[in-house]
Short mmCIF file of C-alpha atoms in Angstrom, two decimals:
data_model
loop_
_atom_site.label_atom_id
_atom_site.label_comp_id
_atom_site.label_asym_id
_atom_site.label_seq_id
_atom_site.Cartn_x
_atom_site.Cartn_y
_atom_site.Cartn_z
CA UNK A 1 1.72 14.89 -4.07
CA UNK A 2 0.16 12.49 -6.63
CA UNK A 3 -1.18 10.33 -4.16
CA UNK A 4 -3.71 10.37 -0.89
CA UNK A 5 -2.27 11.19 2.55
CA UNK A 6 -5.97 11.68 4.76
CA UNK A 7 -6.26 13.00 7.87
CA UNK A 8 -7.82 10.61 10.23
CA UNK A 9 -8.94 10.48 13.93
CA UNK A 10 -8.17 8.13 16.72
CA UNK A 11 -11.21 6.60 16.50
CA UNK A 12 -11.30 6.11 12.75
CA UNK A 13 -13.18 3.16 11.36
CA UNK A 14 -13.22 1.61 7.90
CA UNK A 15 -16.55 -0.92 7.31
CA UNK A 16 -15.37 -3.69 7.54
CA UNK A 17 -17.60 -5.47 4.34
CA UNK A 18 -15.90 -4.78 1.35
CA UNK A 19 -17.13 -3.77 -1.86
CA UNK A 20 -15.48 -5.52 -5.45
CA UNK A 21 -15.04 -2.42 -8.01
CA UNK A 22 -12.96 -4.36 -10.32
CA UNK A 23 -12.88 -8.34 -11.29
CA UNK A 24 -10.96 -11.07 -13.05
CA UNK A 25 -11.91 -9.52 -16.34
CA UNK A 26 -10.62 -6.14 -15.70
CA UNK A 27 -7.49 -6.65 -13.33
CA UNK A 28 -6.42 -10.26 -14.59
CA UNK A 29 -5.18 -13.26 -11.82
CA UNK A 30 -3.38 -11.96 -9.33
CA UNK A 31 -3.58 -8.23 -9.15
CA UNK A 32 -0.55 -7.17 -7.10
CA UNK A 33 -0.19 -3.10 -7.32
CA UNK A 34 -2.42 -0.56 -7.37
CA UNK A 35 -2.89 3.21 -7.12
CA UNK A 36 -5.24 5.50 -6.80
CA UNK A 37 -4.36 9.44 -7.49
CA UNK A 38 -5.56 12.70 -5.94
CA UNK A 39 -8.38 12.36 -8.66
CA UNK A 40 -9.33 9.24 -7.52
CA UNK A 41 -8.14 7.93 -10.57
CA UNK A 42 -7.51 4.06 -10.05
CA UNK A 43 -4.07 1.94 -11.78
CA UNK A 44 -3.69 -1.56 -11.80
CA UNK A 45 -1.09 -3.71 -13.28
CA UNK A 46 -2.51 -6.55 -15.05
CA UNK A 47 0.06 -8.98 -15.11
CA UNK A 48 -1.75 -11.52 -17.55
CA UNK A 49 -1.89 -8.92 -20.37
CA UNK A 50 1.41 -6.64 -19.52
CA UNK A 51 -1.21 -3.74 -19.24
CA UNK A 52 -2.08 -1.09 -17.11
CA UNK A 53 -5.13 -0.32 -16.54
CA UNK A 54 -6.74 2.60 -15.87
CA UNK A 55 -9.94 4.24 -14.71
CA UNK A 56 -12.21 6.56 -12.57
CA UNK A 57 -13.22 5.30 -9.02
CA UNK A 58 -17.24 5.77 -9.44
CA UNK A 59 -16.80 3.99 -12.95
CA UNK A 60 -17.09 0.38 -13.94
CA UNK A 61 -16.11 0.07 -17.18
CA UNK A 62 -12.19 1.25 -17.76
CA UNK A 63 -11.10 4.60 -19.01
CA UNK A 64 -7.57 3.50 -20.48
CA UNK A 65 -5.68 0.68 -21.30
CA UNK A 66 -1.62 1.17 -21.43
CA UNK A 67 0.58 -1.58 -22.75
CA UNK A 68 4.07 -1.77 -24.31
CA UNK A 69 6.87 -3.40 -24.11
CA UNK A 70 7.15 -3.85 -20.38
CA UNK A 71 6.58 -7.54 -18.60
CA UNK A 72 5.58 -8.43 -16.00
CA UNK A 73 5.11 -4.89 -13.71
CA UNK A 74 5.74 -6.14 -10.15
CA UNK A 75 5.37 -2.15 -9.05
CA UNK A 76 4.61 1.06 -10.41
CA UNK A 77 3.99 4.96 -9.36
CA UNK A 78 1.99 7.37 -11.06
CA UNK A 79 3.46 11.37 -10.59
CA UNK A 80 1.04 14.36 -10.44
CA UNK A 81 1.39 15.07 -14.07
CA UNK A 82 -0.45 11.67 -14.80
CA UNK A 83 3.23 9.83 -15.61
CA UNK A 84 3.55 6.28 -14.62
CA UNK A 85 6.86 4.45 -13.76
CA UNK A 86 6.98 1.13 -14.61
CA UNK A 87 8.68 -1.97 -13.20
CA UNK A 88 9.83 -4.11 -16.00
CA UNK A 89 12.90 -5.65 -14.66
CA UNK A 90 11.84 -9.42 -14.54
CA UNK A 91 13.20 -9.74 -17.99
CA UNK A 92 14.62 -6.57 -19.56
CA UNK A 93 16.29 -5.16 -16.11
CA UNK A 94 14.92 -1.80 -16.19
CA UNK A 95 12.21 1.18 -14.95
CA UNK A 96 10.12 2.90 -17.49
CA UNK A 97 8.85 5.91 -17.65
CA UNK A 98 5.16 6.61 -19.62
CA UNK A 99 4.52 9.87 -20.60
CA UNK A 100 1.02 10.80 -20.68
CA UNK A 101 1.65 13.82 -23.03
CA UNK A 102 3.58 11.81 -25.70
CA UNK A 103 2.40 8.32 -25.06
CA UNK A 104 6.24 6.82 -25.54
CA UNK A 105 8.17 5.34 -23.12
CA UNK A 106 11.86 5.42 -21.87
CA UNK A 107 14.37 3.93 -19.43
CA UNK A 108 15.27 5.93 -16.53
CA UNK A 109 16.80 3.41 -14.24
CA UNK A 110 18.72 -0.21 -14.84
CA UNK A 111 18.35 -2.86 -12.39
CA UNK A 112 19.45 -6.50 -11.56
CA UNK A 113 15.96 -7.97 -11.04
CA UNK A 114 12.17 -6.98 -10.58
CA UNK A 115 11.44 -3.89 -8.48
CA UNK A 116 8.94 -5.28 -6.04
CA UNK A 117 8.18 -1.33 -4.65
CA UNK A 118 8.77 1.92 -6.85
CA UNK A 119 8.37 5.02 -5.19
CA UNK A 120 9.51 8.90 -6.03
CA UNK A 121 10.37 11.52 -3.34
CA UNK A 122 9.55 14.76 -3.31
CA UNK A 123 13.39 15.67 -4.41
CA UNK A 124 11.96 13.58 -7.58
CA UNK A 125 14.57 10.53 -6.59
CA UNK A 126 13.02 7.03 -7.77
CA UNK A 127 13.53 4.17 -4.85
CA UNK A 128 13.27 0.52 -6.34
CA UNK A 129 12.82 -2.44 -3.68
CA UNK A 130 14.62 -5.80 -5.19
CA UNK A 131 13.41 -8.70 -3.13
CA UNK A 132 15.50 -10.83 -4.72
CA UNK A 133 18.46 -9.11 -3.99
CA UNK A 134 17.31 -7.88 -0.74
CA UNK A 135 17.71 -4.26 -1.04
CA UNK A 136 16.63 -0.57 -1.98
CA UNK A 137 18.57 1.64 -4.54
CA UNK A 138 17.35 4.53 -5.75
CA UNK A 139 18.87 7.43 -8.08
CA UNK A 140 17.95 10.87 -8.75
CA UNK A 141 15.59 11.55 -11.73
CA UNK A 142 17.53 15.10 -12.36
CA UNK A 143 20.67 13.08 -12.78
CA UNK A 144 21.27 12.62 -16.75
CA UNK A 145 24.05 9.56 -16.08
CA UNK A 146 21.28 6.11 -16.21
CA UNK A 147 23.60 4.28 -14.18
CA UNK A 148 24.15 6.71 -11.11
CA UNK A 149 22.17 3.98 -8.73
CA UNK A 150 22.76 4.55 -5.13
CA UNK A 151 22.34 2.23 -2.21
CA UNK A 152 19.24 3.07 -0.04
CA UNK A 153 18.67 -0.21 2.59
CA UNK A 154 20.24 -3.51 2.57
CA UNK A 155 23.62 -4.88 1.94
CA UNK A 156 22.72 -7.24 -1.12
CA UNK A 157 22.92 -10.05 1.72
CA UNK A 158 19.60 -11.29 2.84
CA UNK A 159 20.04 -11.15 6.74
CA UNK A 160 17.87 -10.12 10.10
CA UNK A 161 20.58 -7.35 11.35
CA UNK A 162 19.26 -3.86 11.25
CA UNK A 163 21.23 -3.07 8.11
CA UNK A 164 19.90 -6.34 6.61
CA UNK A 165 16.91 -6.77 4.22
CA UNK A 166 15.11 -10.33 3.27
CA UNK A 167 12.71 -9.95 0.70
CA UNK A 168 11.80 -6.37 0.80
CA UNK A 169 9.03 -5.21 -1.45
CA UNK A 170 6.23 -1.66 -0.79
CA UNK A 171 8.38 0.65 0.14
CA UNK A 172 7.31 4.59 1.31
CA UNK A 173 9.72 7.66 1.53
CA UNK A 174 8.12 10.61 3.73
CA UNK A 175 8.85 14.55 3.51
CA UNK A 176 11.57 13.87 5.53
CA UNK A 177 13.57 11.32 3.16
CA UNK A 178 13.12 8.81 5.70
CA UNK A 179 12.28 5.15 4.06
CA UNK A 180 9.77 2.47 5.16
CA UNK A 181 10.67 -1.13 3.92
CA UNK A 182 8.16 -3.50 4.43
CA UNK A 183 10.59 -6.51 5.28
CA UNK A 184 8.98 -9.50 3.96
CA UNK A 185 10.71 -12.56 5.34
CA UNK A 186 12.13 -10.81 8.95
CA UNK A 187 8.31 -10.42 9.27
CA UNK A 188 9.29 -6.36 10.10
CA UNK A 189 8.81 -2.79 8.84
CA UNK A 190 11.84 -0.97 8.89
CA UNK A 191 12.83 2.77 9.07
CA UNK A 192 15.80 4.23 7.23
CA UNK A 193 16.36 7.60 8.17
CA UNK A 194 17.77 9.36 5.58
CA UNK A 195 21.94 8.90 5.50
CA UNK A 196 21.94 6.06 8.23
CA UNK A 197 22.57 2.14 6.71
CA UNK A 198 20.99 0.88 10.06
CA UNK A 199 17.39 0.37 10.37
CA UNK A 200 15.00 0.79 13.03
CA UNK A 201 12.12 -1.83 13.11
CA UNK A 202 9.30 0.16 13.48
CA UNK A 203 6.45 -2.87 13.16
CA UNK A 204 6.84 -6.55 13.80
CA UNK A 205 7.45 -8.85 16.71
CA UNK A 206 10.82 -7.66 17.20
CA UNK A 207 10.19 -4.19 17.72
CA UNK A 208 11.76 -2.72 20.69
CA UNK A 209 8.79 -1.16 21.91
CA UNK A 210 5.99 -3.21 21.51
CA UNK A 211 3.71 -3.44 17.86
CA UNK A 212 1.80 -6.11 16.47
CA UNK A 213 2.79 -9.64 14.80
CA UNK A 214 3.55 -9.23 11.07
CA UNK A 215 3.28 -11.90 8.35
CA UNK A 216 5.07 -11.14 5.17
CA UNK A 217 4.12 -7.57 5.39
CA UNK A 218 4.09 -5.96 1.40
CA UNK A 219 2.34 -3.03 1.16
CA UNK A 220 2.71 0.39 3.44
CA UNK A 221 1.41 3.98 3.04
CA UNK A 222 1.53 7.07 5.66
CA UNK A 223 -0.96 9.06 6.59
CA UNK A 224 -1.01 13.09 6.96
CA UNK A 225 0.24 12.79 10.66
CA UNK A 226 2.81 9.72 9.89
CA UNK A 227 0.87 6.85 11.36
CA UNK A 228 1.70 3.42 9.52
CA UNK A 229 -0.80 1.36 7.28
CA UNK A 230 0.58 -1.82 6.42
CA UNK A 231 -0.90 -4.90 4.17
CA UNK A 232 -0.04 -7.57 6.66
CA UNK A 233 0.03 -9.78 3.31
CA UNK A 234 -0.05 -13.51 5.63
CA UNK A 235 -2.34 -12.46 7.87
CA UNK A 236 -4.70 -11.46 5.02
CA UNK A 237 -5.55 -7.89 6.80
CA UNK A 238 -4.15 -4.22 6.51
CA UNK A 239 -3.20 -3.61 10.17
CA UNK A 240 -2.81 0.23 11.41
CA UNK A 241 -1.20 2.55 13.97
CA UNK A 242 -2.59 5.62 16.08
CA UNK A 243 -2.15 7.15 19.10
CA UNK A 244 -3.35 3.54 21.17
CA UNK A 245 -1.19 1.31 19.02
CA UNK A 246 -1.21 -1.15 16.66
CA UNK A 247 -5.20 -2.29 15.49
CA UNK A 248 -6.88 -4.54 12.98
CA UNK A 249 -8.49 -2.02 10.22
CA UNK A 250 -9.90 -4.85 7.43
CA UNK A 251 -9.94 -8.54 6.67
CA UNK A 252 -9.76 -9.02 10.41
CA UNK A 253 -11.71 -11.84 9.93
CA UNK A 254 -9.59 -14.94 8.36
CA UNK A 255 -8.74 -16.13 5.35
CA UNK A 256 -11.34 -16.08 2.80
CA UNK A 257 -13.34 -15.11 -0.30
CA UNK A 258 -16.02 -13.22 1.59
CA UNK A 259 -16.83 -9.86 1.17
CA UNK A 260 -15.21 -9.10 4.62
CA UNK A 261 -12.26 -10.98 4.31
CA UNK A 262 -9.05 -11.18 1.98
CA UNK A 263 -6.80 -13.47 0.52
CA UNK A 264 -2.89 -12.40 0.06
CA UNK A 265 -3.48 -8.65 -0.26
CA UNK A 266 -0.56 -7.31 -2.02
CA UNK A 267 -0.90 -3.36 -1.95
CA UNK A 268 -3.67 -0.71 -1.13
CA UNK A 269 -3.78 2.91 -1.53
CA UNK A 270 -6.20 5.73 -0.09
CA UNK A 271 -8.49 7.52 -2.77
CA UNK A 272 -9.24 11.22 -1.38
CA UNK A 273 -12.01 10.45 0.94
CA UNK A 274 -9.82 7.98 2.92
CA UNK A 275 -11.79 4.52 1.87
CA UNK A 276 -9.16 1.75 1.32
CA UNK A 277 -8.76 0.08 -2.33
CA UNK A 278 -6.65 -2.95 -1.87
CA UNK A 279 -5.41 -5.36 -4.75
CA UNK A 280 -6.55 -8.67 -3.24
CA UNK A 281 -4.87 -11.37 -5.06
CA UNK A 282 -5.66 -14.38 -4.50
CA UNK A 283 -8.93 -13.42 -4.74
CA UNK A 284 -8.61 -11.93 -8.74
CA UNK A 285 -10.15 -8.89 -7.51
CA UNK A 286 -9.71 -4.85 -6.07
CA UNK A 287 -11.68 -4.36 -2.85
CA UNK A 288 -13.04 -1.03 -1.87
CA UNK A 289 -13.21 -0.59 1.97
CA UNK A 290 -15.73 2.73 2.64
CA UNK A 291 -14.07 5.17 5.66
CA UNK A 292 -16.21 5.88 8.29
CA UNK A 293 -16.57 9.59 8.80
CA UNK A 294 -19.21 9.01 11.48
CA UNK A 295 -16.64 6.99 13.55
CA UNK A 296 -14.54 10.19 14.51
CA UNK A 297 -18.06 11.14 16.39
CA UNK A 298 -17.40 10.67 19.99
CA UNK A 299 -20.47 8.78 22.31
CA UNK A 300 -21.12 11.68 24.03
CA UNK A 301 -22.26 13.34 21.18
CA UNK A 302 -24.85 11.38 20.69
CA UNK A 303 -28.28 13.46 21.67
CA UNK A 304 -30.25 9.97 23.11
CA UNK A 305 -29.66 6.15 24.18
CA UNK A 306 -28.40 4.32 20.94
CA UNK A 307 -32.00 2.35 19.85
CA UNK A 308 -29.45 -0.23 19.15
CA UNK A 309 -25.90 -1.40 20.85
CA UNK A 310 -24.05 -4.64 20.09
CA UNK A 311 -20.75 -5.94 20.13
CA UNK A 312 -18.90 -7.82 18.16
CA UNK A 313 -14.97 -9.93 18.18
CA UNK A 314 -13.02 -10.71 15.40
CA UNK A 315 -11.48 -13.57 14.80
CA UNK A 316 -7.72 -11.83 16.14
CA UNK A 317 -9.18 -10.90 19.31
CA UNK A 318 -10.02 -7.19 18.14
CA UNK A 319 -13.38 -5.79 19.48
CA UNK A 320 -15.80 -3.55 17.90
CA UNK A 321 -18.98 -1.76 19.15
CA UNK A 322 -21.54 -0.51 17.13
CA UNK A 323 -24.10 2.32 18.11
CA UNK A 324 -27.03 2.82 15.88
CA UNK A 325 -29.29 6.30 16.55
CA UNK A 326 -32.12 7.66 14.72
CA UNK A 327 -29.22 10.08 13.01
CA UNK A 328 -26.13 7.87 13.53
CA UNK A 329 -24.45 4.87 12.36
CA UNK A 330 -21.12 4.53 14.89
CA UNK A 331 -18.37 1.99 15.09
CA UNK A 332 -15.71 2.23 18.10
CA UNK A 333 -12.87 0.19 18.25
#
């Protein structure tokens, strides 16, 4: 894989103060995607310049600068030979491909409209998300005809029904070929197992077991044992499941320009230690959320009484403690 799948814990814990790695003058208004490879190499469209823009996670300054003849990128994905995809069908209805060896780019998929989610299987099929014509198609990269797209979710009719799609935009396809939509306007996350046109809401208020309120969700990744991580875009927060549900994992606190809260996140993506860099857009700027290995340290562990124990609520109602040793710095939801 070309991207980050960690292995967390139940208790896993992200801090909760963010830290900017990349500003107006790098990423341009409104960053939207990003990703961040097994290198911890870090993309971002820049959608002011038509650019992506490359560089290393610990650097400041970027690496690489790629433009062409692509506008407006709503979406791209990077493979594991350092090729990028590119959306550019706002106005010239297509995907591109970058090579990295060559430097050139060509068409390997035509579209109606802007691909709001790009992502490519493991069978090497490319999935496009259309929000504006509420659907997923996809086609496989080995086929040689351009035009052999294929429906993947949605009927082209924006609609609530389980085989219905309004606005769909990050989309994620697991080992299995099963696809996540994040469902923008039904306010849902929907599962397409591979083959079946009907949908299974899998996040969002109308669930049929039980989940967690969604707002314009627009950005989802799995982790190594399938659990959802969703940028609950409305909300300003990335929201998560584990074994006790849905929980709060950043920007639980509001609406705002603070360094602990967001403002219309669009995307994020793990880089290999499992801290969270999300494209907050409103905001002009990438926010780097550090994992918490400690938190995966139970309180029994701990080899004395905790010099210092507080507690805190967010905003949402979500509770945090946090035990501070000699040795230990531990947050438990």
């Amino acid at each position: 894989l070309s991207f980050n799948q960690p292995k967390f814990c139940p208790t896993s814990i992200w801090n909760p103060t963010g830290i900017t790695i990349a500003n107006q003058s790098i990423v341009g208004q409104f960053p939207i995607t990003i990703f961040v490879n097994t290198n911890n190499t870090v993309y971002v469209a820049n959608l002011e310049e038509g650019t992506i823009v490359i560089w290393d996670e610990q650097s400041v300054n970027s690496t690489k600068i790629i433009s062409g003849n692509f506008d407006q990128p709503g979406s791209f994905f990077v493979t594991s030979n350092d090729d990028i995809y590119v959306d550019d069908g706002w106005r010239n209805k297509r995907v591109q491909r970058w090579s990295a060896e060559t430097n050139t780019f060509v068409t390997v998929m035509n579209v109606n409209s802007s691909c709001d989610g790009l992502f490519i299987d493991i069978n090497d099929t490319l999935y496009c998300s259309m929000h504006d014509h509420h659907q997923v198609l996809k086609r496989s990269l080995h086929d040689a005809v351009i035009t052999s797209n294929r429906v993947a979710a949605g009927t082209g009719i924006e609609g609530s029904a389980s085989n219905q799609l309004n606005s769909p935009h990050g989309i994620f396809v697991d080992v299995n070929m099963d696809l996540y939509v994040t469902d923008c306007r039904n306010n849902r996350v929907q599962l397409f197992q591979s083959g079946k046109p009907n949908g299974i809401t899998v996040a969002g208020s109308t669930s049929k077991n039980p989940t967690i309120t969604l707002f314009c969700p627009t950005g989802i990744v799995l982790d190594a044992e399938k659990y959802l991580f969703i940028v609950d875009r409305r909300n300003h927060r990335i929201v998560g499941s584990g074994l006790n549900g849905f929980r709060c994992l950043v920007g639980c606190y509001g609406i705002g320009s603070q360094s602990n809260q967001l403002d219309n996140p669009f995307s994020f993506s793990f880089d290999h230690s499992g801290n969270m860099i999300v494209t907050d857009q409103e905001n002009d700027r990438i926010q780097k959320f550090q994992y918490f290995e400690e938190s995966c340290v139970t309180q029994r562990k701990l080899k004395r009484k905790p010099i210092l124990e507080a507690e805190n609520e967010t905003p949402d109602g979500f509770k945090t403690e946090l035990l501070i040793d000699n040795s230990i710095v531990m947050l438990v939801a």
